[in-house]
PDB file of C-alpha atoms and ligand atoms in Angstrom:
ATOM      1  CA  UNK A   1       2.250  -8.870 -25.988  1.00  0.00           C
ATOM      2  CA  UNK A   2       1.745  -7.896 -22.054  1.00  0.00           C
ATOM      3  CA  UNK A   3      -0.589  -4.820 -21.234  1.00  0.00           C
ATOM      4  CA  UNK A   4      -0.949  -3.364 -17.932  1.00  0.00           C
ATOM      5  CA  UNK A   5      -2.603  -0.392 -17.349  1.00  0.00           C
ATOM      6  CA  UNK A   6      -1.829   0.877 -13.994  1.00  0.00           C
ATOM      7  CA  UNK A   7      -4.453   3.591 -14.060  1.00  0.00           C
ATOM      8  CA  UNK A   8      -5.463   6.551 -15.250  1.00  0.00           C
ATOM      9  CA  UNK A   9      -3.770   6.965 -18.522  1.00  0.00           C
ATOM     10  CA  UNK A  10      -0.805   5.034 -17.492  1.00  0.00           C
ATOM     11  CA  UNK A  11      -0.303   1.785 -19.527  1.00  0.00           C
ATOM     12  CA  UNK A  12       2.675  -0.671 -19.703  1.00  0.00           C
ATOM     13  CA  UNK A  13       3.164  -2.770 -22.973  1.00  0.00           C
ATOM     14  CA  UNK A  14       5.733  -5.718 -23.222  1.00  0.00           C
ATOM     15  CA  UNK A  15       6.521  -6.789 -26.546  1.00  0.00           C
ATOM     16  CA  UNK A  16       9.718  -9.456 -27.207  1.00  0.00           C
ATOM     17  CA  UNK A  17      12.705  -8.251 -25.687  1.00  0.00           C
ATOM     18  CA  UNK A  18      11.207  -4.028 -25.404  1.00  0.00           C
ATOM     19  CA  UNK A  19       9.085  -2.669 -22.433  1.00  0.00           C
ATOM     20  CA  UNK A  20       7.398   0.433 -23.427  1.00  0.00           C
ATOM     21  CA  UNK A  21       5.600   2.807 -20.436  1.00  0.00           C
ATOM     22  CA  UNK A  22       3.199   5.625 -22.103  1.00  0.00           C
ATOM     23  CA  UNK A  23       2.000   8.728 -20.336  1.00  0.00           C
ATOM     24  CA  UNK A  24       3.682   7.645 -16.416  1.00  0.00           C
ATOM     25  CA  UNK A  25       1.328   9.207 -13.286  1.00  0.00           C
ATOM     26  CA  UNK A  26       2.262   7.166 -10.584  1.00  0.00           C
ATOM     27  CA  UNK A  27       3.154   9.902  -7.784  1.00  0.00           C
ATOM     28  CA  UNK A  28       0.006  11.675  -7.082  1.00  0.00           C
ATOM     29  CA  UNK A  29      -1.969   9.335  -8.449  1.00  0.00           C
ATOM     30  CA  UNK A  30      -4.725   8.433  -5.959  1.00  0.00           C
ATOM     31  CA  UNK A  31      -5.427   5.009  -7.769  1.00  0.00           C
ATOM     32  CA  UNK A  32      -2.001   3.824  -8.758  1.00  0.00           C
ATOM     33  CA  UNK A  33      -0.835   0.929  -7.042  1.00  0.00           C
ATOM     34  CA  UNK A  34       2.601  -0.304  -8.703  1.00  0.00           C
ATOM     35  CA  UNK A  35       6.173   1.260  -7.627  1.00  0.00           C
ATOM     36  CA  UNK A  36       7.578   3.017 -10.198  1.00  0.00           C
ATOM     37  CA  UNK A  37      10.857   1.837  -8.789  1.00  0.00           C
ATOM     38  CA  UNK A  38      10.131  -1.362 -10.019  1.00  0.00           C
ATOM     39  CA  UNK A  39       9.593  -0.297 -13.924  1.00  0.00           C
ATOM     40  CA  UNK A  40      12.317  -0.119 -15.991  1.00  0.00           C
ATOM     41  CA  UNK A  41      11.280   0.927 -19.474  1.00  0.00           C
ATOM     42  CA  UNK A  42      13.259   0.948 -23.136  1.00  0.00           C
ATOM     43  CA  UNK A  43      11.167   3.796 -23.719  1.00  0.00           C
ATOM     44  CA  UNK A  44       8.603   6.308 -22.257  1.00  0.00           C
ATOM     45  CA  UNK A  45       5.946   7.368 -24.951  1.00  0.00           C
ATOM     46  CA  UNK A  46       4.226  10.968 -23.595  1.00  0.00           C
ATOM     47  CA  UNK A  47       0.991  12.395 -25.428  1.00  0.00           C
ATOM     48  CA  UNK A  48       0.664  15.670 -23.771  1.00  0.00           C
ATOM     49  CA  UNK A  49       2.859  17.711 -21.216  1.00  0.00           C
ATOM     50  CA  UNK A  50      -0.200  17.398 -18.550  1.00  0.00           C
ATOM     51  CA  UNK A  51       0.940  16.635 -15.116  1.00  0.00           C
ATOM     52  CA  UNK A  52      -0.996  13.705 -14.666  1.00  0.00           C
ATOM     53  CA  UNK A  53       0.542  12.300 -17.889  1.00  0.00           C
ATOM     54  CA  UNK A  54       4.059  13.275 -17.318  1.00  0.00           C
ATOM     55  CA  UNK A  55       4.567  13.051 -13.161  1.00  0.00           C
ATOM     56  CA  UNK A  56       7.095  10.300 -13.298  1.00  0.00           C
ATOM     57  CA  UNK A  57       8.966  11.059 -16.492  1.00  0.00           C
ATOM     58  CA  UNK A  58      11.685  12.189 -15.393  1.00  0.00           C
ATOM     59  CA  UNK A  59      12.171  10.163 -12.032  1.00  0.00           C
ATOM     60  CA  UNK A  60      11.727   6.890 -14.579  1.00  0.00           C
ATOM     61  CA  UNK A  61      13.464   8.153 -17.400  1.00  0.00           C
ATOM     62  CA  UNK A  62      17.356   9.168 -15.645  1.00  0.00           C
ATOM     63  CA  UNK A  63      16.784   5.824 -13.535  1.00  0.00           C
ATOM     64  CA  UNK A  64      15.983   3.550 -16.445  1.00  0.00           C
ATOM     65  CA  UNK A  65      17.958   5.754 -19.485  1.00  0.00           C
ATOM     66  CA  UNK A  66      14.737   5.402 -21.600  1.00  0.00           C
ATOM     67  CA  UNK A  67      14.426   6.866 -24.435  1.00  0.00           C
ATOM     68  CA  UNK A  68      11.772   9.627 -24.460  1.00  0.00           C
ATOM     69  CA  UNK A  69       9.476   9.626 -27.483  1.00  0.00           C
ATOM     70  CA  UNK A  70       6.930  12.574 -27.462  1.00  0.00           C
ATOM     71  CA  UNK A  71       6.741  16.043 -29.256  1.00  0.00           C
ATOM     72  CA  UNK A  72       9.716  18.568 -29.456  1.00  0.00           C
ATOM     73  CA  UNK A  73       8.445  20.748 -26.885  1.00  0.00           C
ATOM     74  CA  UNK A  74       8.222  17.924 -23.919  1.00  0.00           C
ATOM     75  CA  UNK A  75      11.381  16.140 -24.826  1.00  0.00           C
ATOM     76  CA  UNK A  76      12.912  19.701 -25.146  1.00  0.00           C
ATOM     77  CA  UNK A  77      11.577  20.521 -21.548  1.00  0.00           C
ATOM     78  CA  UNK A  78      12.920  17.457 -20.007  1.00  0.00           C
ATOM     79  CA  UNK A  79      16.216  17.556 -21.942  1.00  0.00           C
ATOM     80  CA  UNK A  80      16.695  21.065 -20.065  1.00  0.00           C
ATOM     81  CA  UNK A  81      16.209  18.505 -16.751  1.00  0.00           C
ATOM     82  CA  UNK A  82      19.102  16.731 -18.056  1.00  0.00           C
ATOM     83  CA  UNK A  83      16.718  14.003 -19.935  1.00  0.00           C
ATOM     84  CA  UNK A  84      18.504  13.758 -22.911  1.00  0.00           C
ATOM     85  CA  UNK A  85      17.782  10.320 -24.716  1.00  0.00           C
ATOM     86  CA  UNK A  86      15.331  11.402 -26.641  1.00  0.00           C
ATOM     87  CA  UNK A  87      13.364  10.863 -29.916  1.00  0.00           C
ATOM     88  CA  UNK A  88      10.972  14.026 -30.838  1.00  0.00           C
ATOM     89  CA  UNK A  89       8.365  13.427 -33.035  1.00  0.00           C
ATOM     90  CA  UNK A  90       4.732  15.402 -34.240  1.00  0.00           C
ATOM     91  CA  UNK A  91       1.463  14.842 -35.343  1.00  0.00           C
ATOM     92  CA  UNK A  92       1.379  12.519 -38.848  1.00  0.00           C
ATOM     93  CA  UNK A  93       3.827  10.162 -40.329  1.00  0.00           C
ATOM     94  CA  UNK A  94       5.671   7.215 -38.732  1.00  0.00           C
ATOM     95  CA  UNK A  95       9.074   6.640 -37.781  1.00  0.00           C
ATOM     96  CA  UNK A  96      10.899   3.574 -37.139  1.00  0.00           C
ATOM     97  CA  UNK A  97      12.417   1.900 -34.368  1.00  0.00           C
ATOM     98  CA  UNK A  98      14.083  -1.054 -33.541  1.00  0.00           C
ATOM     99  CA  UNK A  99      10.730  -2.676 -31.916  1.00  0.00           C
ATOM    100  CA  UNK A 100       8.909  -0.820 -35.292  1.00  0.00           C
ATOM    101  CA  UNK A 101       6.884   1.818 -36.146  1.00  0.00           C
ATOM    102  CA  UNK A 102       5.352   5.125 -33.928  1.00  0.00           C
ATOM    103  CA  UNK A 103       2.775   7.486 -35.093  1.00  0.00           C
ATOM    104  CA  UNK A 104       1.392  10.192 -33.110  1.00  0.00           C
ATOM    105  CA  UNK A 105      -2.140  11.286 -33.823  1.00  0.00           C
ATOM    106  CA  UNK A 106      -4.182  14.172 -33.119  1.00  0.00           C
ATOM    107  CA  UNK A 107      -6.260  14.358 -30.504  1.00  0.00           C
ATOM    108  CA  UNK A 108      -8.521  17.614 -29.189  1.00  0.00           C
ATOM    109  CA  UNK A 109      -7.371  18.694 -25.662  1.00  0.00           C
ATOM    110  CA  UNK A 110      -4.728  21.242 -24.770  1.00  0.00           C
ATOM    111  CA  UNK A 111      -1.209  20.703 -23.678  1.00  0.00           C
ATOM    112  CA  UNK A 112       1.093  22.566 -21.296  1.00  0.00           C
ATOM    113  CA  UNK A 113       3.919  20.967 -18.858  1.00  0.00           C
ATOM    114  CA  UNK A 114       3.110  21.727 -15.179  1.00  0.00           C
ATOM    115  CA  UNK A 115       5.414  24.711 -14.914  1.00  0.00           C
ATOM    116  CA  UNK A 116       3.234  26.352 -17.476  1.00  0.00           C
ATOM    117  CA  UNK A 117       5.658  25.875 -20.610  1.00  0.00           C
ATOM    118  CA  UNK A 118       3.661  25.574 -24.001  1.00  0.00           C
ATOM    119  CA  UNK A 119       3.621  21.729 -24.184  1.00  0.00           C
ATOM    120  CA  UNK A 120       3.035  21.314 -28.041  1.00  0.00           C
ATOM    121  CA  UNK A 121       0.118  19.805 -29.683  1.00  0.00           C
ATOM    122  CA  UNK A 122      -1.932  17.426 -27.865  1.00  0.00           C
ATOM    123  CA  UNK A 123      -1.431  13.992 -29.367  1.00  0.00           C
ATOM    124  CA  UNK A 124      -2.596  10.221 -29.237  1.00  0.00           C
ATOM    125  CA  UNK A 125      -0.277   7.674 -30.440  1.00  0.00           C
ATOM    126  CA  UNK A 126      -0.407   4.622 -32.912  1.00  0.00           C
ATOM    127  CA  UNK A 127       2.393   1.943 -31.925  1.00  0.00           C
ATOM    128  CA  UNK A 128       2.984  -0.662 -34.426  1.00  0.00           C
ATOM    129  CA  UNK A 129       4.821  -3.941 -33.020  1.00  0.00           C
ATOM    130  CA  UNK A 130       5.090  -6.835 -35.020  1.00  0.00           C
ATOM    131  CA  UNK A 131       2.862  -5.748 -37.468  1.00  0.00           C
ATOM    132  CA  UNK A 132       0.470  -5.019 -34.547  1.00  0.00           C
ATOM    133  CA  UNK A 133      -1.409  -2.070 -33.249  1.00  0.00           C
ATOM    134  CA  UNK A 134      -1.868  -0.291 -30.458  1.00  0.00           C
ATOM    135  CA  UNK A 135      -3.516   2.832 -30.292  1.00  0.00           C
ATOM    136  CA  UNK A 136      -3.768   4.797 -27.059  1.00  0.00           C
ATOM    137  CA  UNK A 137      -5.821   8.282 -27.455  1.00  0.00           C
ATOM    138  CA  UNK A 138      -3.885  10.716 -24.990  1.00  0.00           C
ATOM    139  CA  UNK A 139      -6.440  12.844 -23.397  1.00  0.00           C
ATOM    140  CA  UNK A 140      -9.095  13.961 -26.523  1.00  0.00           C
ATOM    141  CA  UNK A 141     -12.684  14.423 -27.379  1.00  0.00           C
ATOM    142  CA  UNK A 142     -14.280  12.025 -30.098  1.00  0.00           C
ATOM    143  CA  UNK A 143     -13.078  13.321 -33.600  1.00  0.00           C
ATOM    144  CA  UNK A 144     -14.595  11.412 -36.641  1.00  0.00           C
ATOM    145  CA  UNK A 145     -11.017  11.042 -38.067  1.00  0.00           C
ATOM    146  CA  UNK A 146     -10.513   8.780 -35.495  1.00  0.00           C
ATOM    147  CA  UNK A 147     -12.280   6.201 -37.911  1.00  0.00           C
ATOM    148  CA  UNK A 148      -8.910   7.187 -40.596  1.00  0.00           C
ATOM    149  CA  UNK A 149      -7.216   5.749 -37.329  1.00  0.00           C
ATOM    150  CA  UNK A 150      -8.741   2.861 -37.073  1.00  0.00           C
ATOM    151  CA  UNK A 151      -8.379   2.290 -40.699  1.00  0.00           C
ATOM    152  CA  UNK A 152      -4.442   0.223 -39.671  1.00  0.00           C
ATOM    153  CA  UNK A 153      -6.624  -2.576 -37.949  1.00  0.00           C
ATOM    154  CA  UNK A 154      -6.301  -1.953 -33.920  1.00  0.00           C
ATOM    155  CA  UNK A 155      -5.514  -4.889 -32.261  1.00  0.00           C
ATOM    156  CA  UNK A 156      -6.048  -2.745 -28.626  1.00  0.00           C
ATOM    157  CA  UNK A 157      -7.532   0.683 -28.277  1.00  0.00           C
ATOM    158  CA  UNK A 158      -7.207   2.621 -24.904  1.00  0.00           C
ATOM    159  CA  UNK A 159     -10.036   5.374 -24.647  1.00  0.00           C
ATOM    160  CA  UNK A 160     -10.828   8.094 -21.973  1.00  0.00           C
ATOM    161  CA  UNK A 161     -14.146   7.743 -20.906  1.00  0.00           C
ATOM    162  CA  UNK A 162     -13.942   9.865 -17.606  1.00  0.00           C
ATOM    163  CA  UNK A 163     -15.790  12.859 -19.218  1.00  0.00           C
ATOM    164  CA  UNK A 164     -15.396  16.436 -18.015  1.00  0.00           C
ATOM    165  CA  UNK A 165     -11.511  16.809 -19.545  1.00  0.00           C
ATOM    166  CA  UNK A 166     -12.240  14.260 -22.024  1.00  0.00           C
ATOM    167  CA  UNK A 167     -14.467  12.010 -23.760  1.00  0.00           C
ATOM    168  CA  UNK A 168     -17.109  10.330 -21.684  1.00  0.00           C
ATOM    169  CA  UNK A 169     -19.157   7.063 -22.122  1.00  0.00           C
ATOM    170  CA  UNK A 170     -21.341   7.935 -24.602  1.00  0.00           C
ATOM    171  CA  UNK A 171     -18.420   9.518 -26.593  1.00  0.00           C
ATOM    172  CA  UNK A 172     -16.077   6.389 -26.177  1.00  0.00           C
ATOM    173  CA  UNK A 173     -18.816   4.227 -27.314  1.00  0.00           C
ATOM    174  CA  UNK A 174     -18.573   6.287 -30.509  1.00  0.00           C
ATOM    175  CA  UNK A 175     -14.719   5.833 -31.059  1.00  0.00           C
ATOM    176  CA  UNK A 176     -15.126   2.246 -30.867  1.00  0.00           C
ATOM    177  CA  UNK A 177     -17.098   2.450 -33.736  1.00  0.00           C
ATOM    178  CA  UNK A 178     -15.153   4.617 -35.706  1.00  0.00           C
ATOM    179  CA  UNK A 179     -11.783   3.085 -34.617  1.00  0.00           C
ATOM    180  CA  UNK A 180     -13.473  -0.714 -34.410  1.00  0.00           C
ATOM    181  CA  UNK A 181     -10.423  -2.210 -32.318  1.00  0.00           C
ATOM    182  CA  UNK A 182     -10.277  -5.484 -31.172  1.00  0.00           C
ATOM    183  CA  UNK A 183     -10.141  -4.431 -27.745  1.00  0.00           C
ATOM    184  CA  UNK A 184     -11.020  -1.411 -25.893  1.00  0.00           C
ATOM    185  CA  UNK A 185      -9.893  -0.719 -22.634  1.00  0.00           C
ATOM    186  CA  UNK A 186     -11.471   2.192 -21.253  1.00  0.00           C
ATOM    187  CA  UNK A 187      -8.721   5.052 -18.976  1.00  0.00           C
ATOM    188  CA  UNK A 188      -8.637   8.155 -17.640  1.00  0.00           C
ATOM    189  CA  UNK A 189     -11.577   7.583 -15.117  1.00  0.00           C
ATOM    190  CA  UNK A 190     -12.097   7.138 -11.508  1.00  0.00           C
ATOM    191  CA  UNK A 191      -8.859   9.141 -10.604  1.00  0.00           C
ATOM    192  CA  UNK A 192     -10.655  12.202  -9.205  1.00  0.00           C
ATOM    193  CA  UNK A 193     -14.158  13.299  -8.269  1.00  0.00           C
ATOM    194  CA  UNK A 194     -15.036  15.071 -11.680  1.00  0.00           C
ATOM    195  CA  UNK A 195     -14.266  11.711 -13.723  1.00  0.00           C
ATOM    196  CA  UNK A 196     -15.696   9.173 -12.051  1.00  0.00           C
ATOM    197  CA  UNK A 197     -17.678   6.715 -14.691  1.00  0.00           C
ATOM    198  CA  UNK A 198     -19.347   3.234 -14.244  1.00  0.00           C
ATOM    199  CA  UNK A 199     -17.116   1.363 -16.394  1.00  0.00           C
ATOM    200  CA  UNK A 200     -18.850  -1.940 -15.968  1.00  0.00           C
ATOM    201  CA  UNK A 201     -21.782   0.056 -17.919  1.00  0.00           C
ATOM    202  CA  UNK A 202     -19.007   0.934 -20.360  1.00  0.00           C
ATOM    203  CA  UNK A 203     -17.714  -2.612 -21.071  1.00  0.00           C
ATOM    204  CA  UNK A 204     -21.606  -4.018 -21.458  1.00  0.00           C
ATOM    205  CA  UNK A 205     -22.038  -0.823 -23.891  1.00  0.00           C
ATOM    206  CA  UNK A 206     -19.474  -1.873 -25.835  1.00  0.00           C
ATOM    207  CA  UNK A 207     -19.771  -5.437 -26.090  1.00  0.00           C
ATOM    208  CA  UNK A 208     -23.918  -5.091 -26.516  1.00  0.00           C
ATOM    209  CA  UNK A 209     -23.361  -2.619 -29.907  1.00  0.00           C
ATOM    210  CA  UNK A 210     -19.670  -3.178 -31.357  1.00  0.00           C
ATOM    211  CA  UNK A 211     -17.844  -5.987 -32.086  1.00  0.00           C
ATOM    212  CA  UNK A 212     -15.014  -5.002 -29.786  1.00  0.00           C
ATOM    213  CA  UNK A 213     -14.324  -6.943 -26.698  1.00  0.00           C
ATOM    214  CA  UNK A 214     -14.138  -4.557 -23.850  1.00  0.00           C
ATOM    215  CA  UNK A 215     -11.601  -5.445 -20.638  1.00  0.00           C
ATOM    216  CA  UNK A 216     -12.130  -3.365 -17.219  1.00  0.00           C
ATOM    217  CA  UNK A 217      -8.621  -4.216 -15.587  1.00  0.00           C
ATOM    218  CA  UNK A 218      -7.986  -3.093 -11.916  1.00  0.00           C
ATOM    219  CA  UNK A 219      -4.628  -0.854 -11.844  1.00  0.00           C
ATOM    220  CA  UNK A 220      -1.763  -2.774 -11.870  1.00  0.00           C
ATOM    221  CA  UNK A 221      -2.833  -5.224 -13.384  1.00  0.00           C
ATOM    222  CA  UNK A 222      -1.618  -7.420 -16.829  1.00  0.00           C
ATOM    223  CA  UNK A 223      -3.376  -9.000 -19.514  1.00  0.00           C
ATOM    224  CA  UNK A 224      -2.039 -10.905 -22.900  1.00  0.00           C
ATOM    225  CA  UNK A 225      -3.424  -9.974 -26.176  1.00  0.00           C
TER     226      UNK A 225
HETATM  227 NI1   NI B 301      -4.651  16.329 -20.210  1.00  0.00          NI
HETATM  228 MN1   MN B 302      -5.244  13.912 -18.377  1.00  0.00          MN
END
């Protein structure tokens, strides 16, 4: 499959014939460097109803006719926008889809949509394609459960390691140990002033005391795993 993370918590994943786009933040975002005009997703995966997580939803979603996969209370709040291909899940088991399996996970932050509308549970979600998995955390401290996470065998885990709204470093280094991916890419940093991290110091953290292989990819840009 093709990953591209496009910054912040914004990643892209190709798999076969479906194009998935989780948590989209492309207008506003002082680091994003890709058009959103030029993605056309299946579907749009959201973990929390955070504007930097959900800027372009809606934009994306009537242009491309995605289908929206998040928690009752987002996909409810952009159905009233007229977003109506939608696919509301919570926090626990899986459901299927043509490309396979969802989960969404918990994850410890808060979540309201930027008019101030309750936005659900916070959640990070496990996608399962081709028997594969990738996890991406949403926007969460560490949590020891993460390790029951990690118990599917992660192919690719993406982490916040900005600190301040999320887990730092030191924190992320600790989720790769309970979650022991394959690969870690480290998100949510660097945006703004109070998340700025040295993510270089990450990846040589992570490849120095895990077995995990650690990529630093600029925004916009696509790797194969
Ligand atoms: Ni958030
Ligand atoms: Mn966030």
């Amino acid at each position: 499959m093709e990953v591209t993370w496009y910054g912040h918590a914004t990643a892209g994943i190709r798999s076969g014939e479906h194009e998935f786009l989780i948590d989209p933040f492309f207008s506003g975002n002082p680091v994003a460097v890709t058009d959103p005009e030029t993605l056309s997703p299946d579907y749009i995966i959201v973990t929390h109803g955070h504007a930097d997580h959900v800027a372009d939803v809606e934009d994306i979603g009537k242009r491309s006719g995605a289908q929206l996969i998040s928690c009752p209370e987002i996909c409810g709040w952009f159905a009233a926008k007229g977003l109506d291909n939608a696919h509301e899940m919570n926090i626990g088991g899986y459901a299927g889809f043509p490309f396979g399996r969802v989960k969404f996970t918990p994850a410890f932050h808060s979540s309201s949509l930027p008019d101030g509308t309750y936005g659900g549970m916070p959640m990070g979600v496990l996608l399962e394609l081709d028997g594969r998995n990738v996890y991406h955390a949403g926007d969460t401290a560490l949590f020891s459960d993460m390790e029951l996470i990690g118990a599917a065998g992660l192919e690719l885990a993406f982490l916040p390691i900005g600190g301040n709204f999320t887990m730092g470093p030191e924190e992320a280094l600790d989720a790769v140990r309970l979650l022991r991916p394959k690969t870690v890419v480290p998100i949510h940093y660097d945006t703004f002033p109070p998340i700025r991290q040295d993510a270089e110091a990450f990846r040589r953290l992570v490849e120095e005391q895990t077995d995990a292989r650690c990529l630093v990819p600029e925004p916009g840009a696509t790797f194969s795993i």
